[in-house]
């Protein structure tokens, strides 16, 4: 018991962001590995942090522009399989790493990351054609944060749609559910879940995204984020909204051609 109490006290003294963010620094590949044209993008924040990203160039006739926010425990290099194929289908794709991830500087923090993401949207828009609109897409943690960012973005007039992929609806709930899977932290799942801020609740924010269209993609087989999160997001969203069930695990969604086609069909319907 003394061990568990000591562990609990240590966790409470640790930044709550450590419960939410799992930064991944190794950078195994670049878009060269899939023979894709790209350029490095950099974004300097107001507090002196340099963030790194890529612009993946569309192949063939350009169909549009997408910014893709990756999930946790990854970076733009390790999640390249989730984004490169969109460039192969004619979309300019913008990807950035959050603070502390990949080649981005700093330490992860939810408040800072939410602000950074709207700056990333602005940085992408600067690269786009005048009047062109941007599809905002996010996987897992990236999708959940993107809901709040789009709802409150200073650039809503340039956003064509929001697409969430395997996103969660509530920071408290997902923290509790994640901790419950650990035998060491199971006892602390409830008190620790409330150390994570829910100020940016996706479920509360998604109703504010309208009239920007929303697509929610989720799998019943997701082993990390239960389908109930997607159902709550869809219920809270306002029209125009769409919900598509896909067949995949949490991290292999776009390894399957049929799932890629679901997204492509939706993107084409926006044109």
PDB file of C-alpha atoms in Angstrom, residues 37-128:
ATOM      1  CA  UNK A  37       7.813  15.763 -53.351  1.00  0.00           C
ATOM      2  CA  UNK A  38       7.829  17.845 -50.185  1.00  0.00           C
ATOM      3  CA  UNK A  39       9.337  20.817 -48.395  1.00  0.00           C
ATOM      4  CA  UNK A  40      10.132  21.539 -44.768  1.00  0.00           C
ATOM      5  CA  UNK A  41       7.946  24.121 -43.062  1.00  0.00           C
ATOM      6  CA  UNK A  42       8.802  25.973 -39.870  1.00  0.00           C
ATOM      7  CA  UNK A  43       6.609  27.896 -37.474  1.00  0.00           C
ATOM      8  CA  UNK A  44       7.980  30.162 -34.737  1.00  0.00           C
ATOM      9  CA  UNK A  45       5.662  30.680 -31.767  1.00  0.00           C
ATOM     10  CA  UNK A  46       5.282  33.826 -29.685  1.00  0.00           C
ATOM     11  CA  UNK A  47       7.246  32.236 -26.841  1.00  0.00           C
ATOM     12  CA  UNK A  48      10.238  31.392 -29.010  1.00  0.00           C
ATOM     13  CA  UNK A  49       9.564  27.739 -29.863  1.00  0.00           C
ATOM     14  CA  UNK A  50      10.273  26.508 -33.398  1.00  0.00           C
ATOM     15  CA  UNK A  51       7.851  23.902 -34.728  1.00  0.00           C
ATOM     16  CA  UNK A  52       8.576  21.716 -37.728  1.00  0.00           C
ATOM     17  CA  UNK A  53       6.324  20.367 -40.446  1.00  0.00           C
ATOM     18  CA  UNK A  54       6.102  19.281 -44.054  1.00  0.00           C
ATOM     19  CA  UNK A  55       4.131  20.270 -47.087  1.00  0.00           C
ATOM     20  CA  UNK A  56       3.528  17.122 -49.136  1.00  0.00           C
ATOM     21  CA  UNK A  57       2.993  18.091 -52.763  1.00  0.00           C
ATOM     22  CA  UNK A  58      -0.063  16.823 -54.597  1.00  0.00           C
ATOM     23  CA  UNK A  59       0.620  14.468 -57.477  1.00  0.00           C
ATOM     24  CA  UNK A  60      -1.269  15.007 -60.716  1.00  0.00           C
ATOM     25  CA  UNK A  61      -4.230  17.369 -60.930  1.00  0.00           C
ATOM     26  CA  UNK A  62      -4.682  19.141 -57.613  1.00  0.00           C
ATOM     27  CA  UNK A  63      -7.911  18.215 -55.804  1.00  0.00           C
ATOM     28  CA  UNK A  64      -7.540  20.379 -52.685  1.00  0.00           C
ATOM     29  CA  UNK A  65      -5.565  20.994 -49.501  1.00  0.00           C
ATOM     30  CA  UNK A  66      -5.633  19.124 -46.180  1.00  0.00           C
ATOM     31  CA  UNK A  67      -3.923  19.671 -42.843  1.00  0.00           C
ATOM     32  CA  UNK A  68      -3.494  16.421 -40.938  1.00  0.00           C
ATOM     33  CA  UNK A  69      -2.939  16.444 -37.161  1.00  0.00           C
ATOM     34  CA  UNK A  70      -1.341  13.177 -36.053  1.00  0.00           C
ATOM     35  CA  UNK A  71      -2.128  11.096 -32.983  1.00  0.00           C
ATOM     36  CA  UNK A  72      -0.251  10.509 -29.754  1.00  0.00           C
ATOM     37  CA  UNK A  73       3.006   8.573 -29.433  1.00  0.00           C
ATOM     38  CA  UNK A  74       3.837   9.401 -33.054  1.00  0.00           C
ATOM     39  CA  UNK A  75       5.169  12.222 -35.198  1.00  0.00           C
ATOM     40  CA  UNK A  76       4.888  13.295 -38.824  1.00  0.00           C
ATOM     41  CA  UNK A  77       7.523  10.725 -39.802  1.00  0.00           C
ATOM     42  CA  UNK A  78       6.029   7.687 -38.067  1.00  0.00           C
ATOM     43  CA  UNK A  79       2.530   8.689 -39.209  1.00  0.00           C
ATOM     44  CA  UNK A  80       3.564   9.237 -42.808  1.00  0.00           C
ATOM     45  CA  UNK A  81       1.522   6.138 -43.850  1.00  0.00           C
ATOM     46  CA  UNK A  82      -1.599   7.962 -42.689  1.00  0.00           C
ATOM     47  CA  UNK A  83      -0.995  11.080 -44.772  1.00  0.00           C
ATOM     48  CA  UNK A  84       1.200  10.456 -47.834  1.00  0.00           C
ATOM     49  CA  UNK A  85      -1.498   8.621 -49.779  1.00  0.00           C
ATOM     50  CA  UNK A  86      -3.666  11.750 -49.841  1.00  0.00           C
ATOM     51  CA  UNK A  87      -0.892  13.556 -51.732  1.00  0.00           C
ATOM     52  CA  UNK A  88      -0.792  10.620 -54.146  1.00  0.00           C
ATOM     53  CA  UNK A  89      -4.516  11.256 -54.731  1.00  0.00           C
ATOM     54  CA  UNK A  90      -4.033  14.914 -55.628  1.00  0.00           C
ATOM     55  CA  UNK A  91      -4.132  16.777 -52.309  1.00  0.00           C
ATOM     56  CA  UNK A  92      -1.527  19.126 -50.921  1.00  0.00           C
ATOM     57  CA  UNK A  93      -1.064  17.822 -47.378  1.00  0.00           C
ATOM     58  CA  UNK A  94       0.281  19.856 -44.464  1.00  0.00           C
ATOM     59  CA  UNK A  95       1.575  18.047 -41.380  1.00  0.00           C
ATOM     60  CA  UNK A  96       3.211  19.513 -38.278  1.00  0.00           C
ATOM     61  CA  UNK A  97       4.662  18.115 -35.083  1.00  0.00           C
ATOM     62  CA  UNK A  98       3.422  19.376 -31.730  1.00  0.00           C
ATOM     63  CA  UNK A  99       5.854  20.739 -29.155  1.00  0.00           C
ATOM     64  CA  UNK A 100       8.289  18.041 -28.091  1.00  0.00           C
ATOM     65  CA  UNK A 101       7.381  15.689 -30.953  1.00  0.00           C
ATOM     66  CA  UNK A 102       9.651  14.856 -33.889  1.00  0.00           C
ATOM     67  CA  UNK A 103      11.871  17.809 -34.788  1.00  0.00           C
ATOM     68  CA  UNK A 104       9.726  20.401 -32.995  1.00  0.00           C
ATOM     69  CA  UNK A 105      11.208  22.146 -29.983  1.00  0.00           C
ATOM     70  CA  UNK A 106       9.686  22.615 -26.543  1.00  0.00           C
ATOM     71  CA  UNK A 107       7.664  20.481 -24.170  1.00  0.00           C
ATOM     72  CA  UNK A 108       4.069  19.379 -24.782  1.00  0.00           C
ATOM     73  CA  UNK A 109       1.325  21.338 -23.066  1.00  0.00           C
ATOM     74  CA  UNK A 110      -2.376  21.303 -23.921  1.00  0.00           C
ATOM     75  CA  UNK A 111      -2.939  25.073 -23.753  1.00  0.00           C
ATOM     76  CA  UNK A 112       0.097  25.802 -25.934  1.00  0.00           C
ATOM     77  CA  UNK A 113      -0.696  23.022 -28.397  1.00  0.00           C
ATOM     78  CA  UNK A 114      -4.258  24.237 -28.957  1.00  0.00           C
ATOM     79  CA  UNK A 115      -2.904  27.722 -29.760  1.00  0.00           C
ATOM     80  CA  UNK A 116      -0.149  26.268 -31.933  1.00  0.00           C
ATOM     81  CA  UNK A 117      -2.626  24.272 -34.008  1.00  0.00           C
ATOM     82  CA  UNK A 118      -4.483  27.392 -35.121  1.00  0.00           C
ATOM     83  CA  UNK A 119      -1.113  28.886 -36.050  1.00  0.00           C
ATOM     84  CA  UNK A 120      -0.417  25.725 -38.060  1.00  0.00           C
ATOM     85  CA  UNK A 121      -3.694  26.246 -39.901  1.00  0.00           C
ATOM     86  CA  UNK A 122      -2.692  29.845 -40.634  1.00  0.00           C
ATOM     87  CA  UNK A 123       0.766  28.730 -41.815  1.00  0.00           C
ATOM     88  CA  UNK A 124      -0.826  26.229 -44.196  1.00  0.00           C
ATOM     89  CA  UNK A 125      -3.252  28.813 -45.572  1.00  0.00           C
ATOM     90  CA  UNK A 126      -0.292  31.061 -46.420  1.00  0.00           C
ATOM     91  CA  UNK A 127       0.961  28.314 -48.746  1.00  0.00           C
ATOM     92  CA  UNK A 128      -2.402  27.853 -50.477  1.00  0.00           C
TER      93      UNK A 128
END
